[in-house]
Amino acid sequence: MTERPDTDDYDLLTFGEVAARLSERLAEEQEVLAQARRDDDTARIEACEQRIEVLRTSVERYGREQQTGEVFRRRFGAIPVQPPAERPSWQ
């Protein structure tokens, strides 16, 4: 299960928060699937499996975005980084 990052601003819906919420929903849906299998409800099993696949894909996508920031770079470009010689030296 994806954990909420300690550094997130909880007034905002961050990629980390989205990943955590999707992960929670995925766990709930897996419980529903287990119950459907116990009840041998094939239509419900198929629907749950489809939702689980979508949720897994979403958890991976938002978890990856939380780590890489690829949407930010695609929208705003790379964050400029000063060459080492131009960086301030704190002494």
GROMACS .gro file of N, CA and C in nm:
model
  273
    1MET      N    1   0.084  -0.117   0.000
    1MET     CA    2   0.000   0.000   0.000
    1MET      C    3   0.089   0.124   0.000
    2THR      N    4   0.052   0.222  -0.079
    2THR     CA    5   0.127   0.347  -0.087
    2THR      C    6   0.103   0.428   0.039
    3GLU      N    7   0.211   0.476   0.100
    3GLU     CA    8   0.198   0.558   0.220
    3GLU      C    9   0.200   0.705   0.182
    4ARG      N   10   0.135   0.785   0.263
    4ARG     CA   11   0.134   0.929   0.240
    4ARG      C   12   0.269   0.986   0.279
    5PRO      N   13   0.331   1.063   0.191
    5PRO     CA   14   0.461   1.124   0.224
    5PRO      C   15   0.445   1.227   0.335
    6ASP      N   16   0.541   1.231   0.425
    6ASP     CA   17   0.538   1.329   0.534
    6ASP      C   18   0.556   1.471   0.484
    7THR      N   19   0.614   1.487   0.367
    7THR     CA   20   0.645   1.620   0.316
    7THR      C   21   0.531   1.682   0.236
    8ASP      N   22   0.423   1.608   0.213
    8ASP     CA   23   0.313   1.663   0.133
    8ASP      C   24   0.238   1.771   0.209
    9ASP      N   25   0.187   1.867   0.135
    9ASP     CA   26   0.100   1.971   0.188
    9ASP      C   27  -0.042   1.918   0.180
   10TYR      N   28  -0.103   1.888   0.292
   10TYR     CA   29  -0.232   1.822   0.291
   10TYR      C   30  -0.348   1.914   0.258
   11ASP      N   31  -0.321   2.042   0.234
   11ASP     CA   32  -0.425   2.131   0.182
   11ASP      C   33  -0.439   2.113   0.031
   12LEU      N   34  -0.344   2.044  -0.030
   12LEU     CA   35  -0.343   2.022  -0.174
   12LEU      C   36  -0.361   1.874  -0.202
   13LEU      N   37  -0.420   1.844  -0.316
   13LEU     CA   38  -0.429   1.706  -0.359
   13LEU      C   39  -0.304   1.676  -0.441
   14THR      N   40  -0.203   1.626  -0.374
   14THR     CA   41  -0.073   1.601  -0.438
   14THR      C   42  -0.073   1.464  -0.504
   15PHE      N   43   0.029   1.439  -0.586
   15PHE     CA   44   0.041   1.309  -0.649
   15PHE      C   45   0.057   1.200  -0.544
   16GLY      N   46   0.128   1.229  -0.436
   16GLY     CA   47   0.144   1.131  -0.328
   16GLY      C   48   0.012   1.099  -0.261
   17GLU      N   49  -0.070   1.200  -0.238
   17GLU     CA   50  -0.201   1.179  -0.176
   17GLU      C   51  -0.292   1.100  -0.269
   18VAL      N   52  -0.288   1.131  -0.398
   18VAL     CA   53  -0.368   1.057  -0.495
   18VAL      C   54  -0.326   0.910  -0.495
   19ALA      N   55  -0.196   0.884  -0.497
   19ALA     CA   56  -0.147   0.746  -0.495
   19ALA      C   57  -0.193   0.673  -0.369
   20ALA      N   58  -0.190   0.742  -0.255
   20ALA     CA   59  -0.233   0.680  -0.129
   20ALA      C   60  -0.382   0.649  -0.132
   21ARG      N   61  -0.463   0.742  -0.181
   21ARG     CA   62  -0.608   0.719  -0.188
   21ARG      C   63  -0.641   0.606  -0.284
   22LEU      N   64  -0.574   0.603  -0.399
   22LEU     CA   65  -0.598   0.496  -0.495
   22LEU      C   66  -0.556   0.361  -0.436
   23SER      N   67  -0.447   0.360  -0.362
   23SER     CA   68  -0.400   0.237  -0.300
   23SER      C   69  -0.502   0.185  -0.199
   24GLU      N   70  -0.561   0.276  -0.122
   24GLU     CA   71  -0.665   0.237  -0.026
   24GLU      C   72  -0.786   0.181  -0.099
   25ARG      N   73  -0.826   0.246  -0.207
   25ARG     CA   74  -0.941   0.200  -0.285
   25ARG      C   75  -0.912   0.064  -0.348
   26LEU      N   76  -0.789   0.042  -0.390
   26LEU     CA   77  -0.749  -0.086  -0.447
   26LEU      C   78  -0.764  -0.197  -0.343
   27ALA      N   79  -0.721  -0.171  -0.220
   27ALA     CA   80  -0.734  -0.270  -0.113
   27ALA      C   81  -0.881  -0.303  -0.087
   28GLU      N   82  -0.966  -0.200  -0.088
   28GLU     CA   83  -1.110  -0.222  -0.068
   28GLU      C   84  -1.167  -0.308  -0.181
   29GLU      N   85  -1.128  -0.277  -0.303
   29GLU     CA   86  -1.180  -0.350  -0.419
   29GLU      C   87  -1.133  -0.496  -0.418
   30GLN      N   88  -1.013  -0.521  -0.367
   30GLN     CA   89  -0.965  -0.658  -0.356
   30GLN      C   90  -1.047  -0.738  -0.255
   31GLU      N   91  -1.094  -0.671  -0.150
   31GLU     CA   92  -1.183  -0.737  -0.054
   31GLU      C   93  -1.316  -0.771  -0.120
   32VAL      N   94  -1.369  -0.678  -0.201
   32VAL     CA   95  -1.494  -0.703  -0.273
   32VAL      C   96  -1.477  -0.822  -0.368
   33LEU      N   97  -1.362  -0.828  -0.435
   33LEU     CA   98  -1.334  -0.939  -0.526
   33LEU      C   99  -1.330  -1.071  -0.450
   34ALA      N  100  -1.267  -1.072  -0.335
   34ALA     CA  101  -1.260  -1.195  -0.255
   34ALA      C  102  -1.401  -1.241  -0.217
   35GLN      N  103  -1.486  -1.147  -0.179
   35GLN     CA  104  -1.624  -1.183  -0.144
   35GLN      C  105  -1.699  -1.235  -0.267
   36ALA      N  106  -1.680  -1.172  -0.381
   36ALA     CA  107  -1.746  -1.217  -0.504
   36ALA      C  108  -1.701  -1.358  -0.540
   37ARG      N  109  -1.575  -1.389  -0.517
   37ARG     CA  110  -1.526  -1.524  -0.545
   37ARG      C  111  -1.587  -1.626  -0.448
   38ARG      N  112  -1.603  -1.586  -0.322
   38ARG     CA  113  -1.667  -1.676  -0.226
   38ARG      C  114  -1.813  -1.701  -0.265
   39ASP      N  115  -1.879  -1.597  -0.318
   39ASP     CA  116  -2.019  -1.609  -0.360
   39ASP      C  117  -2.031  -1.672  -0.499
   40ASP      N  118  -1.919  -1.691  -0.567
   40ASP     CA  119  -1.915  -1.746  -0.703
   40ASP      C  120  -2.002  -1.663  -0.799
   41ASP      N  121  -1.989  -1.531  -0.786
   41ASP     CA  122  -2.063  -1.436  -0.870
   41ASP      C  123  -1.974  -1.393  -0.986
   42THR      N  124  -1.985  -1.463  -1.099
   42THR     CA  125  -1.892  -1.441  -1.210
   42THR      C  126  -1.899  -1.300  -1.268
   43ALA      N  127  -2.017  -1.243  -1.277
   43ALA     CA  128  -2.029  -1.106  -1.332
   43ALA      C  129  -1.959  -1.006  -1.240
   44ARG      N  130  -1.980  -1.023  -1.112
   44ARG     CA  131  -1.916  -0.933  -1.014
   44ARG      C  132  -1.765  -0.953  -1.012
   45ILE      N  133  -1.722  -1.077  -1.025
   45ILE     CA  134  -1.577  -1.106  -1.028
   45ILE      C  135  -1.513  -1.035  -1.146
   46GLU      N  136  -1.575  -1.047  -1.263
   46GLU     CA  137  -1.519  -0.983  -1.383
   46GLU      C  138  -1.514  -0.831  -1.368
   47ALA      N  139  -1.620  -0.772  -1.315
   47ALA     CA  140  -1.624  -0.627  -1.296
   47ALA      C  141  -1.516  -0.583  -1.198
   48CYS      N  142  -1.500  -0.657  -1.089
   48CYS     CA  143  -1.398  -0.623  -0.988
   48CYS      C  144  -1.258  -0.635  -1.047
   49GLU      N  145  -1.233  -0.740  -1.123
   49GLU     CA  146  -1.101  -0.758  -1.183
   49GLU      C  147  -1.068  -0.643  -1.277
   50GLN      N  148  -1.167  -0.596  -1.352
   50GLN     CA  149  -1.144  -0.483  -1.442
   50GLN      C  150  -1.112  -0.356  -1.363
   51ARG      N  151  -1.189  -0.330  -1.256
   51ARG     CA  152  -1.163  -0.211  -1.173
   51ARG      C  153  -1.026  -0.220  -1.107
   52ILE      N  154  -0.989  -0.339  -1.061
   52ILE     CA  155  -0.859  -0.357  -0.996
   52ILE      C  156  -0.746  -0.327  -1.094
   53GLU      N  157  -0.759  -0.372  -1.217
   53GLU     CA  158  -0.655  -0.345  -1.316
   53GLU      C  159  -0.640  -0.195  -1.340
   54VAL      N  160  -0.751  -0.123  -1.350
   54VAL     CA  161  -0.746   0.023  -1.369
   54VAL      C  162  -0.683   0.090  -1.247
   55LEU      N  163  -0.722   0.046  -1.128
   55LEU     CA  164  -0.667   0.104  -1.006
   55LEU      C  165  -0.517   0.078  -0.995
   56ARG      N  166  -0.472  -0.042  -1.027
   56ARG     CA  167  -0.328  -0.073  -1.021
   56ARG      C  168  -0.249   0.016  -1.116
   57THR      N  169  -0.300   0.032  -1.237
   57THR     CA  170  -0.234   0.118  -1.334
   57THR      C  171  -0.226   0.261  -1.282
   58SER      N  172  -0.334   0.308  -1.222
   58SER     CA  173  -0.337   0.445  -1.169
   58SER      C  174  -0.242   0.462  -1.051
   59VAL      N  175  -0.239   0.364  -0.961
   59VAL     CA  176  -0.147   0.371  -0.846
   59VAL      C  177  -0.004   0.380  -0.896
   60GLU      N  178   0.030   0.298  -0.995
   60GLU     CA  179   0.166   0.300  -1.049
   60GLU      C  180   0.197   0.435  -1.114
   61ARG      N  181   0.102   0.488  -1.191
   61ARG     CA  182   0.124   0.615  -1.261
   61ARG      C  183   0.144   0.729  -1.162
   62TYR      N  184   0.056   0.741  -1.063
   62TYR     CA  185   0.069   0.851  -0.967
   62TYR      C  186   0.187   0.832  -0.873
   63GLY      N  187   0.218   0.708  -0.839
   63GLY     CA  188   0.338   0.682  -0.758
   63GLY      C  189   0.464   0.720  -0.833
   64ARG      N  190   0.467   0.688  -0.963
   64ARG     CA  191   0.582   0.724  -1.046
   64ARG      C  192   0.593   0.876  -1.057
   65GLU      N  193   0.481   0.944  -1.076
   65GLU     CA  194   0.483   1.091  -1.085
   65GLU      C  195   0.533   1.152  -0.955
   66GLN      N  196   0.493   1.094  -0.844
   66GLN     CA  197   0.540   1.144  -0.714
   66GLN      C  198   0.692   1.138  -0.707
   67GLN      N  199   0.751   1.033  -0.763
   67GLN     CA  200   0.896   1.014  -0.757
   67GLN      C  201   0.972   1.094  -0.863
   68THR      N  202   0.915   1.106  -0.983
   68THR     CA  203   0.991   1.163  -1.095
   68THR      C  204   0.957   1.307  -1.130
   69GLY      N  205   0.836   1.351  -1.104
   69GLY     CA  206   0.795   1.486  -1.142
   69GLY      C  207   0.783   1.504  -1.293
   70GLU      N  208   0.756   1.396  -1.367
   70GLU     CA  209   0.755   1.405  -1.514
   70GLU      C  210   0.647   1.498  -1.567
   71VAL      N  211   0.531   1.506  -1.502
   71VAL     CA  212   0.425   1.597  -1.549
   71VAL      C  213   0.472   1.741  -1.534
   72PHE      N  214   0.537   1.773  -1.423
   72PHE     CA  215   0.588   1.909  -1.403
   72PHE      C  216   0.687   1.945  -1.513
   73ARG      N  217   0.781   1.856  -1.541
   73ARG     CA  218   0.880   1.884  -1.645
   73ARG      C  219   0.816   1.897  -1.782
   74ARG      N  220   0.717   1.813  -1.810
   74ARG     CA  221   0.650   1.821  -1.940
   74ARG      C  222   0.576   1.954  -1.954
   75ARG      N  223   0.516   2.001  -1.847
   75ARG     CA  224   0.437   2.124  -1.852
   75ARG      C  225   0.524   2.250  -1.844
   76PHE      N  226   0.621   2.250  -1.755
   76PHE     CA  227   0.698   2.373  -1.727
   76PHE      C  228   0.844   2.366  -1.771
   77GLY      N  229   0.889   2.251  -1.815
   77GLY     CA  230   1.029   2.235  -1.852
   77GLY      C  231   1.111   2.193  -1.731
   78ALA      N  232   1.235   2.162  -1.757
   78ALA     CA  233   1.324   2.117  -1.650
   78ALA      C  234   1.353   2.231  -1.554
   79ILE      N  235   1.374   2.197  -1.430
   79ILE     CA  236   1.411   2.296  -1.330
   79ILE      C  237   1.556   2.335  -1.355
   80PRO      N  238   1.583   2.464  -1.373
   80PRO     CA  239   1.721   2.504  -1.402
   80PRO      C  240   1.812   2.476  -1.282
   81VAL      N  241   1.928   2.424  -1.311
   81VAL     CA  242   2.026   2.394  -1.207
   81VAL      C  243   2.153   2.472  -1.239
   82GLN      N  244   2.203   2.543  -1.140
   82GLN     CA  245   2.325   2.619  -1.160
   82GLN      C  246   2.444   2.525  -1.169
   83PRO      N  247   2.540   2.556  -1.255
   83PRO     CA  248   2.664   2.476  -1.256
   83PRO      C  249   2.731   2.485  -1.119
   84PRO      N  250   2.804   2.381  -1.079
   84PRO     CA  251   2.865   2.378  -0.946
   84PRO      C  252   2.948   2.503  -0.913
   85ALA      N  253   3.017   2.560  -1.010
   85ALA     CA  254   3.101   2.677  -0.983
   85ALA      C  255   3.017   2.799  -0.946
   86GLU      N  256   2.892   2.805  -0.992
   86GLU     CA  257   2.808   2.922  -0.966
   86GLU      C  258   2.718   2.906  -0.844
   87ARG      N  259   2.717   2.789  -0.785
   87ARG     CA  260   2.633   2.766  -0.668
   87ARG      C  261   2.692   2.837  -0.548
   88PRO      N  262   2.608   2.894  -0.464
   88PRO     CA  263   2.661   2.958  -0.343
   88PRO      C  264   2.723   2.854  -0.251
   89SER      N  265   2.826   2.893  -0.185
   89SER     CA  266   2.894   2.805  -0.091
   89SER      C  267   2.866   2.855   0.050
   90TRP      N  268   2.800   2.775   0.129
   90TRP     CA  269   2.766   2.814   0.266
   90TRP      C  270   2.879   2.769   0.358
   91GLN      N  271   2.937   2.865   0.424
   91GLN     CA  272   3.050   2.832   0.511
   91GLN      C  273   3.025   2.879   0.651
   0.00000   0.00000   0.00000
